[in-house]
Coordinates of C-alpha atoms and ligand atoms in Angstrom, one line a residue:
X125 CA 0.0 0.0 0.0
X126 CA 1.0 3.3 -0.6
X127 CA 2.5 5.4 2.3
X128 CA 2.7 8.9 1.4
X129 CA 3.8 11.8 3.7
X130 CA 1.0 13.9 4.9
X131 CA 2.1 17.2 2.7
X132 CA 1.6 14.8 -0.8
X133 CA -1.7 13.8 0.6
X134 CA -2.6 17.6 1.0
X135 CA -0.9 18.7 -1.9
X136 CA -2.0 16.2 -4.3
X137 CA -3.9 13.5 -2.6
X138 CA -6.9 12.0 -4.9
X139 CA -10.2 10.9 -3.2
X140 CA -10.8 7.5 -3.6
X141 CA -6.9 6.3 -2.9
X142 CA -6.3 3.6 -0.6
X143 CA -3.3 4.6 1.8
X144 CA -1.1 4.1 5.2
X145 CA -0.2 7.6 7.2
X146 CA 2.0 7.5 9.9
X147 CA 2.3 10.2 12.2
X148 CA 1.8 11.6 16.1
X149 CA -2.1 12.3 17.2
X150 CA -2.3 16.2 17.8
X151 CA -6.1 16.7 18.2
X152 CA -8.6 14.3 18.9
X153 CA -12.4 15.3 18.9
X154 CA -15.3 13.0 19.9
X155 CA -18.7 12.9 18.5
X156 CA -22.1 10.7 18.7
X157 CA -21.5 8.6 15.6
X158 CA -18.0 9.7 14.5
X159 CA -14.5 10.8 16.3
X160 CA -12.0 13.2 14.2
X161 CA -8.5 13.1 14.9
X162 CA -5.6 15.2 13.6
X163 CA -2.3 13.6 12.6
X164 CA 0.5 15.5 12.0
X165 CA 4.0 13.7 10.8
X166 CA 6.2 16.9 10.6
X167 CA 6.5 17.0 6.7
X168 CA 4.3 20.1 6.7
X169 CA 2.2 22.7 9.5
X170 CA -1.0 21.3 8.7
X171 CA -2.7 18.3 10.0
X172 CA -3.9 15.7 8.3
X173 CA -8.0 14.9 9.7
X174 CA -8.9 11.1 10.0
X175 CA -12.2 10.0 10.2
X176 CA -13.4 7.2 12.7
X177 CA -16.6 5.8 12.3
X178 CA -18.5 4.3 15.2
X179 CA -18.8 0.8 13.2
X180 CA -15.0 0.2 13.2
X181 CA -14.1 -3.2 15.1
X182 CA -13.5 -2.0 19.2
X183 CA -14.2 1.1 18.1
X184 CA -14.6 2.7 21.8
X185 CA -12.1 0.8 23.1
X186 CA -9.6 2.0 20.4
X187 CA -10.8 5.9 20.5
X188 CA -9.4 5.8 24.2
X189 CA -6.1 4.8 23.0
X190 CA -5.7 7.2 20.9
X191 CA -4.6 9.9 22.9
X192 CA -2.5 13.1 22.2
X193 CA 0.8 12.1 21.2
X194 CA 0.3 9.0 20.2
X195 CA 2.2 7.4 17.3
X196 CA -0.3 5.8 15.4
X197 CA -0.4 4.1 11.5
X198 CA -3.9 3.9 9.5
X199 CA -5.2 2.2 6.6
X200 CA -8.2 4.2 5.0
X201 CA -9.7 5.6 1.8
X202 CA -9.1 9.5 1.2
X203 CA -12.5 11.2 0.5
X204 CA -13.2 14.6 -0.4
X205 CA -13.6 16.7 2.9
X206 CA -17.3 18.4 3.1
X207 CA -15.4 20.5 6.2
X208 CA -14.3 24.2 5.1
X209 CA -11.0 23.8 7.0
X210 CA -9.5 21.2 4.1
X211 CA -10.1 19.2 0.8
X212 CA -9.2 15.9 1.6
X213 CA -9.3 13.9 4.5
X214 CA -8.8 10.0 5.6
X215 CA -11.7 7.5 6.2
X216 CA -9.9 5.0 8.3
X217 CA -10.3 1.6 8.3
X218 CA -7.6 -0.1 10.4
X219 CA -5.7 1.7 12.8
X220 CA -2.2 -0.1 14.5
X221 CA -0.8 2.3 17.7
X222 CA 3.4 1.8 17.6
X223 CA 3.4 3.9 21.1
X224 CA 0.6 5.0 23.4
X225 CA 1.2 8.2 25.2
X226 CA -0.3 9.0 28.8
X227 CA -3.0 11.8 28.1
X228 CA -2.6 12.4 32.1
X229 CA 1.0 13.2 32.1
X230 CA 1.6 14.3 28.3
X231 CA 3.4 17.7 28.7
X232 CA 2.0 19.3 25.5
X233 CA -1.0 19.5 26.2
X234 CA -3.3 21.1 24.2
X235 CA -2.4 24.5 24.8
X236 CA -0.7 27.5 24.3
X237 CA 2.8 27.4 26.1
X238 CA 5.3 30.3 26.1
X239 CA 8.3 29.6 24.2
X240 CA 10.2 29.9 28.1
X241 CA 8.3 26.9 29.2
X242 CA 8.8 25.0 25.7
X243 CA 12.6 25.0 26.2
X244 CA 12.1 22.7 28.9
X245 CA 10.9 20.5 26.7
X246 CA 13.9 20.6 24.5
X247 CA 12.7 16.5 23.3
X248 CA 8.8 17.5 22.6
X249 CA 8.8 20.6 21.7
X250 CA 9.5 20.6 18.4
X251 CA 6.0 18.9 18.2
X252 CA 4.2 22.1 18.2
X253 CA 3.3 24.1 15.6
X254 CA 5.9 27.2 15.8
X255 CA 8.8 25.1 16.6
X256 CA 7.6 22.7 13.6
X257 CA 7.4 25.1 11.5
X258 CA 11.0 26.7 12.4
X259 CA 12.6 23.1 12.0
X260 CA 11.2 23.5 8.3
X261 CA 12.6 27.1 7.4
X262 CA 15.3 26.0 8.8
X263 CA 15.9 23.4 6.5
X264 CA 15.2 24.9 3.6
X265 CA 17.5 27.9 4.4
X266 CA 20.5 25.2 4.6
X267 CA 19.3 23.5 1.6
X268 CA 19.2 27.1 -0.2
X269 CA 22.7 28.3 1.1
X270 CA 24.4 25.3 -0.7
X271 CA 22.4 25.5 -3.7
X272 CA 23.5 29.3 -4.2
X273 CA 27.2 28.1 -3.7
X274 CA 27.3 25.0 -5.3
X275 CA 25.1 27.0 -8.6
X276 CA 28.2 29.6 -8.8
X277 CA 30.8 26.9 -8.5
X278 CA 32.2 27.0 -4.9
X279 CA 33.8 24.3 -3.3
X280 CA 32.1 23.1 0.0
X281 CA 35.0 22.7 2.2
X282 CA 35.3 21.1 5.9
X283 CA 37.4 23.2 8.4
X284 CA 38.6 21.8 11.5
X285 CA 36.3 22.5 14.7
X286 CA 39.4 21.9 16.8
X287 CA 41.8 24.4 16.3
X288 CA 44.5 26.4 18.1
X289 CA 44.1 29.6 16.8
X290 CA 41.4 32.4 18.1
X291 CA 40.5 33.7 15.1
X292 CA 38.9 36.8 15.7
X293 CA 41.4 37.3 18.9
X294 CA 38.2 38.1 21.0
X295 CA 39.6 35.4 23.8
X296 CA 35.9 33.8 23.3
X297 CA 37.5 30.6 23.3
X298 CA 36.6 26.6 24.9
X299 CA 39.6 24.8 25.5
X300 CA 39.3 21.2 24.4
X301 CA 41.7 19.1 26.9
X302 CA 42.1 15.5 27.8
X303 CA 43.9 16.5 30.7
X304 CA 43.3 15.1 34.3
X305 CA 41.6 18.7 35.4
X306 CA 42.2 17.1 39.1
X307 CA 45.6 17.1 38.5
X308 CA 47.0 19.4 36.1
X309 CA 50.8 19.5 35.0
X310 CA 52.3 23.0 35.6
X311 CA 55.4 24.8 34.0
X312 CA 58.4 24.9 35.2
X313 CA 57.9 27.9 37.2
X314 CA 54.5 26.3 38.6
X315 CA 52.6 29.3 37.7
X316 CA 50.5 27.6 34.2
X317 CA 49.0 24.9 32.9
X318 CA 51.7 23.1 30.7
X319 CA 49.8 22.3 27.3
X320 CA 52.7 19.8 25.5
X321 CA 51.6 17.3 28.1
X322 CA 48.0 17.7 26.6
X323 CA 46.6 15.5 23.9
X324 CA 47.4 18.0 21.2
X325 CA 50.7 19.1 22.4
X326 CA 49.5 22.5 22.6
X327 CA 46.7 24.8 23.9
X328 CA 43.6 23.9 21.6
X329 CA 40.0 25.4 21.4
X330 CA 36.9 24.7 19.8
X331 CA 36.9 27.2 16.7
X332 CA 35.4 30.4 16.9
X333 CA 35.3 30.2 13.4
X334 CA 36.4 28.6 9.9
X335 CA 37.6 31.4 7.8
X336 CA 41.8 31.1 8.6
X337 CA 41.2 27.7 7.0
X338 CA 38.8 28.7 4.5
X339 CA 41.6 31.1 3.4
X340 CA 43.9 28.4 2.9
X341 CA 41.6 26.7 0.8
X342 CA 40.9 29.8 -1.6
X343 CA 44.5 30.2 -2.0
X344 CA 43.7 27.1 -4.3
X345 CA 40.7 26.5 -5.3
X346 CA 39.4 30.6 -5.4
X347 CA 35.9 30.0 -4.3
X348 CA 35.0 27.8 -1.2
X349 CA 32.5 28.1 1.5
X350 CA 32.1 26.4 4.7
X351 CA 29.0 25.8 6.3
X352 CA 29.7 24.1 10.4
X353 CA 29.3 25.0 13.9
X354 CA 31.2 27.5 15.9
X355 CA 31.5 27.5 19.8
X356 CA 32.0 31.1 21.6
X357 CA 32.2 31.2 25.1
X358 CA 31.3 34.9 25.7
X359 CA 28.8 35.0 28.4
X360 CA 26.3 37.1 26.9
X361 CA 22.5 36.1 28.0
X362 CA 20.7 37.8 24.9
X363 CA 18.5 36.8 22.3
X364 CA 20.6 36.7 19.6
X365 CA 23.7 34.6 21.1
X366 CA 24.4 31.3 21.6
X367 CA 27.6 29.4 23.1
X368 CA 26.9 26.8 19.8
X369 CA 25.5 28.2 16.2
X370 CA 26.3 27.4 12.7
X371 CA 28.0 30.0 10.7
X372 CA 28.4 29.8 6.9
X373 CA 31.7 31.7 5.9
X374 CA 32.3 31.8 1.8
X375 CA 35.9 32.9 0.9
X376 CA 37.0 34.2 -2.4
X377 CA 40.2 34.8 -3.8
X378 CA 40.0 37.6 -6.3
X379 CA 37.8 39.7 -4.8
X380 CA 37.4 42.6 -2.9
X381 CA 35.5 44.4 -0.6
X382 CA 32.9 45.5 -3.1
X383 CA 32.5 41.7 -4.7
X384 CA 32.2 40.6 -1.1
X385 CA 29.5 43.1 -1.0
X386 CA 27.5 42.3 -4.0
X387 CA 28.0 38.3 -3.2
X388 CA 26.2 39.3 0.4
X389 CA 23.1 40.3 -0.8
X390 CA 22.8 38.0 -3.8
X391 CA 23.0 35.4 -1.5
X392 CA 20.6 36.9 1.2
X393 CA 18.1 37.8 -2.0
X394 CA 18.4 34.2 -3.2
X395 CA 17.3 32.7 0.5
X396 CA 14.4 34.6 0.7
X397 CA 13.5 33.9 -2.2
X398 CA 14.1 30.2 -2.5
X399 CA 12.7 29.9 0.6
X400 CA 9.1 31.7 0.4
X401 CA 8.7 29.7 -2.7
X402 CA 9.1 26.5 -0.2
X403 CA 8.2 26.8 2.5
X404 CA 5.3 29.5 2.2
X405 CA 2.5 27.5 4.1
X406 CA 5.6 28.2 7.2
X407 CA 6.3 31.6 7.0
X408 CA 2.1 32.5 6.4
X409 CA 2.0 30.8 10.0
X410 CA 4.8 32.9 11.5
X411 CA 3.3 36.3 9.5
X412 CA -0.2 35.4 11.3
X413 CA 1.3 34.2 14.8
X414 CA 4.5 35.9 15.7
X415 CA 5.6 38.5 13.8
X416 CA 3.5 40.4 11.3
X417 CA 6.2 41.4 9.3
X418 CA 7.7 38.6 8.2
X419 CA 6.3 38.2 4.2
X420 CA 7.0 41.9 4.0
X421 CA 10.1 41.4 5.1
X422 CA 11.0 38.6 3.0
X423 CA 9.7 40.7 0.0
X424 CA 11.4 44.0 0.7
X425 CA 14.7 41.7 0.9
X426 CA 13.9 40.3 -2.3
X427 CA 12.7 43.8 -4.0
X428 CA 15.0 46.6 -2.7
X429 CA 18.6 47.3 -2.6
X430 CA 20.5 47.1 0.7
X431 CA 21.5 50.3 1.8
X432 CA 25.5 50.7 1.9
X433 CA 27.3 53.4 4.2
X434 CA 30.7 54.2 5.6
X435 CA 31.3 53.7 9.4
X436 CA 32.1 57.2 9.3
X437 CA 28.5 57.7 8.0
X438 CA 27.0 56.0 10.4
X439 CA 28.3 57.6 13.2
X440 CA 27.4 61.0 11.7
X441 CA 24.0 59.7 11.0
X442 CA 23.7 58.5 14.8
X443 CA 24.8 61.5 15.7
X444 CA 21.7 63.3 14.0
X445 CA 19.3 61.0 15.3
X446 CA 17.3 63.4 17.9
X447 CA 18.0 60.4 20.4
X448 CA 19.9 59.0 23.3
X449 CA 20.8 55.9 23.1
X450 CA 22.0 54.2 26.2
X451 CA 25.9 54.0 24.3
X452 CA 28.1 56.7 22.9
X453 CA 28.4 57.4 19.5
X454 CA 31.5 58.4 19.1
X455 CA 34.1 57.9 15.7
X456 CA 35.5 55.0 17.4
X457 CA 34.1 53.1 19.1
X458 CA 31.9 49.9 18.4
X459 CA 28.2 50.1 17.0
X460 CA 26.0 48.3 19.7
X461 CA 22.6 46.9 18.8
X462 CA 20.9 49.5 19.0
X463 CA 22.9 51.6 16.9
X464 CA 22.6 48.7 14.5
X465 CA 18.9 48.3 14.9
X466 CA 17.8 52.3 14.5
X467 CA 19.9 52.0 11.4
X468 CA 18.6 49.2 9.8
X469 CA 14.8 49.3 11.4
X470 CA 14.2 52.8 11.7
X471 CA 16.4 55.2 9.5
X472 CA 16.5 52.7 6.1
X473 CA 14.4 50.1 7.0
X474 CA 15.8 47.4 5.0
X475 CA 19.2 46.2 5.3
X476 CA 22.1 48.2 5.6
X477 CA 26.0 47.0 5.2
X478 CA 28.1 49.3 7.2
X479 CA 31.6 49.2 5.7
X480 CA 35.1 50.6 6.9
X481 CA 35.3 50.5 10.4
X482 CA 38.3 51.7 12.5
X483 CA 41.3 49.2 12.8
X484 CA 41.3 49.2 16.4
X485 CA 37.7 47.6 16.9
X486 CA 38.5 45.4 14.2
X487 CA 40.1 41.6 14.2
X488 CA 43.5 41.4 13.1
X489 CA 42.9 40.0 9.3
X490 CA 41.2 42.8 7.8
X491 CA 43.2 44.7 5.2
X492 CA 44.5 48.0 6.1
X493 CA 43.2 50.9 4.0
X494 CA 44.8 53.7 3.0
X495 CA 43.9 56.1 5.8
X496 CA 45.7 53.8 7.8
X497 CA 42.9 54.8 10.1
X498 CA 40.3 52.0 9.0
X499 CA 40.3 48.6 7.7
X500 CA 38.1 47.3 4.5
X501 CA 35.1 45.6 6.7
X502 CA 32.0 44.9 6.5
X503 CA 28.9 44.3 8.6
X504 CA 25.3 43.5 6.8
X505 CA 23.0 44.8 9.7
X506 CA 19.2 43.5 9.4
X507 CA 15.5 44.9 11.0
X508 CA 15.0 43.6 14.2
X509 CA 18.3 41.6 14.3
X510 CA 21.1 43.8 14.0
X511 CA 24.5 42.1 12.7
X512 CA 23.7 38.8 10.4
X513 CA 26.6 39.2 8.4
X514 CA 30.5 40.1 9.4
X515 CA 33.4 40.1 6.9
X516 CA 36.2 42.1 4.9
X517 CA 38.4 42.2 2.4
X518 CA 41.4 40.8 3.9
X519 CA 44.9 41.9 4.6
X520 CA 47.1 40.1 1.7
X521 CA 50.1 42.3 2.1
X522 CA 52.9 40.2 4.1
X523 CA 55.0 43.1 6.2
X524 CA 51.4 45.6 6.9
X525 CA 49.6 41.6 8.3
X526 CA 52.4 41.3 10.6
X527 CA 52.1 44.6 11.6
X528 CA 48.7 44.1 12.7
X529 CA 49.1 40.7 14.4
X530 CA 52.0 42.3 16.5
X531 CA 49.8 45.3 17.5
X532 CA 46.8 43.4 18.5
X533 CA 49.4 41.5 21.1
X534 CA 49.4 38.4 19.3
X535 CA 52.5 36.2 17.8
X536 CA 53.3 36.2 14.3
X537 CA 55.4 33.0 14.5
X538 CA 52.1 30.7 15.6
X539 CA 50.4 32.2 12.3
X540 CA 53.6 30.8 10.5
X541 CA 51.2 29.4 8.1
X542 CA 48.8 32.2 7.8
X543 CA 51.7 34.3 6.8
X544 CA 53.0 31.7 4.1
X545 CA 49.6 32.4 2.4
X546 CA 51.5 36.4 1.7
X547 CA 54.9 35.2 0.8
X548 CA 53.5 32.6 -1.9
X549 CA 51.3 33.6 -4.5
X550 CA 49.1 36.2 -2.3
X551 CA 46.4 37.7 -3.4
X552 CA 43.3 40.6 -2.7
X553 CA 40.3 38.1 -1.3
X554 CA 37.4 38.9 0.9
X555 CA 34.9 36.8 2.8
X556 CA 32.3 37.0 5.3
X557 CA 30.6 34.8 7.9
X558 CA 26.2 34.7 8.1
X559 CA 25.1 33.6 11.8
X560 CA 23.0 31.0 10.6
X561 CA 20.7 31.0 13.1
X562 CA 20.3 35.0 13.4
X563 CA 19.0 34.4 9.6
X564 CA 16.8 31.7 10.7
X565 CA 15.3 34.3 12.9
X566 CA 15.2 37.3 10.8
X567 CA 13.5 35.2 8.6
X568 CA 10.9 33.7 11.0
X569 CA 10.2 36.4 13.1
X570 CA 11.4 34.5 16.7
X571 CA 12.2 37.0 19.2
X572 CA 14.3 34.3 20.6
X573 CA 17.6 32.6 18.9
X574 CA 17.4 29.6 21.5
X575 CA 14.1 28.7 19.4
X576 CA 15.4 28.6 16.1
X577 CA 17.9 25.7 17.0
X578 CA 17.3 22.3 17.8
X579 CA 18.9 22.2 20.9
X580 CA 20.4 25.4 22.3
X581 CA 23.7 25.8 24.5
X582 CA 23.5 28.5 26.6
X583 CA 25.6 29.7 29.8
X584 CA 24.7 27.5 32.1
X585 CA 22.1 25.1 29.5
X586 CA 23.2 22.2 27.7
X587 CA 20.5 20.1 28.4
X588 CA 19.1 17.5 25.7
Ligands
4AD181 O1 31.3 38.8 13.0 P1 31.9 37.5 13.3 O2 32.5 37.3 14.6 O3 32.9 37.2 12.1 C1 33.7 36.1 12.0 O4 33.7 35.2 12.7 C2 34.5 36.1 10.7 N1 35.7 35.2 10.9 C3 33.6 35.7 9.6 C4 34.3 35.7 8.2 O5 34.7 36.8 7.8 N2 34.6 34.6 7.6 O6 30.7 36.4 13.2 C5 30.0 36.2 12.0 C6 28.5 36.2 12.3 C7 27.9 37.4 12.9 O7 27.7 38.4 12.0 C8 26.7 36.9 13.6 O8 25.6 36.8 12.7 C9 27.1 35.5 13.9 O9 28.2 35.1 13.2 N3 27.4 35.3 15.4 C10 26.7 34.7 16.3 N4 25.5 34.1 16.2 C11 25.0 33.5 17.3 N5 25.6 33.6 18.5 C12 26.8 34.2 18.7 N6 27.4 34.2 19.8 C13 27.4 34.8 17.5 N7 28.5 35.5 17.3 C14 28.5 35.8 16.0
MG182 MG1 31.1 40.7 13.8

């Protein structure tokens, strides 16, 4: 017998077809004659309705086993629904439960929950509607990332997530040891931690980032991407940070700071777009239910051109805001969110890359320009989100790199390899890195980034 997924049968299904669903019980409603349930097996938001009727074999015996929750597979005929609410629905005709599920101590019941009280539920949640429908965009947005990069020839490449180097020097770093930490070995002078006795032989870290690898690899092969996760151990308890989150950092050789640029917002435009095509029935649930901005959104990303401004800009433009915000805006010092939110939300509405920000506030790989005052960066800054995007053309000139590694306090001779990139065949390149899951969320509306991933690791949450 055929066993299609729920979203052919409401897509395409034709009444009159014998078929099996499997899926979880998310409704069940009881009548005289008849009991409706709705079955949901995550390939789309909407629920598929089953019809019992009272004549089935153990009919009331089996209606009290099917509780919310339940996994269940039934046989039936799909018929043409006379309800408003869909076009086809199931008849059944033998129904076989894999797993009961206590209706007295389910905890989803049939409710609404606040997304606080789902994230205790880190192994249901995703069960609901919102979270569902998040788990789907979220998909499709990976599927659309590599689609874009794979369509203009980049090479998907797999950087190391245990590395030694702190790329961005921000000292957000987990150190990955096999030490005894009940007995550590010390230096000499007993003051430290002696890494060579450590598995690695060194200091290591989860990586903070891909791109000094990704760099490598466009050094030969000109366009690569990488698309893993990245661990940062700052302990900042917002909605938009996570100690865990997936960040998708293309490289190109080649290319400057405009290219990098122009490849941003191609690739944002080509998300949005792939993805309302997909995965409209989603993001019509999230326009209605969380956020009622989010197929605007999606369109104004698609239709309009991001705005592009100077740091320098910026700051004068904060400066004329009529406002106090709760940080200085001085030439300086670093946009905070809200700088980066009445830009992008308020003043443009739409995104807005902020580009050439002052060396000092600015990680050590970013080429110099020739103010000598600020580097070629960039930062793609979205409504509601702030910073989805960070990257720059980067510094390919051997003696002015070294220059910058030594004035940011960090050592030239553990880079060794970084550097050989500038004494052999160097060239102008540029790449950026997209918080995957701050997309996720501009794209869906969450207020939260802890419910646009699986299973979120916060400070002091790792559970599930
Ligand atoms: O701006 P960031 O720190 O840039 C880099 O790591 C560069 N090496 C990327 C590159 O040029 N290849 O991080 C890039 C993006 C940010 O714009 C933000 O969207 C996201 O990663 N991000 C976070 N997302 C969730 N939680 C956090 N703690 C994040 N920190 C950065
Ligand atoms: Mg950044």
């Amino acid at each position: 017998m055929h066993t299609p997924r729920i979203v052919e049968i409401l897509q395409q299904g034709q009444p009159g077809t014998n078929v099996l669903i499997n899926g979880w019980i998310r409704t069940k409603r009881e009548l005289k004659d008849f009991t409706f349930l709705e079955v949901n097996d995550g390939s789309c938001l909407s629920n598929l309705q089953v019809i019992l009727e009272s004549g089935l074999p153990d009919y009331t015996n089996l209606v009290k086993q099917l509780t919310l929750g339940a996994a269940v597979g039934i046989k039936g005929e799909l018929v043409a629904s006379p309800g408003k609410e869909q076009k086809i629905e199931l008849k059944a005709t033998a129904i076989e439960i894999y797993g009961a599920s206590n209706p007295e101590t389910y905890p989803l019941q049939k409710k609404r929950h606040s997304f606080e009280f789902l994230r205790t539920m880190g192994h249901l949640r995703t069960r609901t509607n919102s979270l569902g429908a998040v788990m789907r965009v979220r998909n499709a947005c990976a599927n659309a990332i590599h689609q874009f990069f794979q369509s203009r020839g980049f090479l998907w490449i797999h950087t190391p997530i245990i590395t030694a180097n702190d790329c961005e020097g921000a000292g957000e770093l987990f150190t990955v040891t096999s030490l005894d930490l009940n007995n550590l070995p010390k230096t000499e002078n007993h003051q430290e931690v002696d890494y060579s006795q450590d598995f690695f032989g060194r200091h290591a870290y989860l990586t903070v980032s891909g791109q000094l690898q990704a760099e490598v690899m466009a050094c030969t092969f000109s366009q690569v991407y990488t698309f893993g996760p990245t661990f940062r151990a700052e302990n900042s308890n917002t909605s938009r940070h996570l100690a865990e989150f997936w960040m998708v950092e293309p490289e190109m050789a080649f290319c400057d700071l405009l290219g990098n640029q122009d490849l941003a917002e191609a690739f944002l435009k080509h998300i949005f777009k792939t993805v309302l095509e997909q995965c409209l029935e989603d993001l019509e649930f999230f326009n209605q239910r969380i956020d009622q901005t989010v197929l605007a959104t999606a369109e104004n990303i698609i239709n309009n051109q991001f705005e592009r401004i100077t740091y320098t800009e910026a700051i004068a433009l904060l400066a004329k805001a009529g406002r106090k915000f709760e940080y200085p805006v001085d030439w300086g010092v670093d946009l905070q969110s809200e700088h980066e939110r009445y830009l992008a939300e308020e003043l443009f509405k739409k995104p807005v890359i902020v580009t050439d920000y002052p060396a000092n506030i600015k990680a050590f790989y970013m080429r110099l320009n020739d103010d000598l005052q600020t580097v070629a960066a960039m930062d793609v800054l979205a409504p509601k989100i702030g910073e989805i995007i960070g990257g720059s053309q980067r510094e390919e000139r051997l003696e002015v790199l070294e220059r910058r590694i030594q004035a940011q306090g960090m050592s030239p001779e553990e880079l060794w390899w970084y550097l050989d990139l500038r004494r052999y065949g160097t060239v102008p390149h540029a790449g950026f890195g997209l918080g995957f899951e701050r997309l996720v969320q501009f794209m869906t509306g969450m207020g939260n980034i802890r419910d646009v991933i699986p299973f979120p690791r916060t400070p002091l949450s790792a559970e599930f």
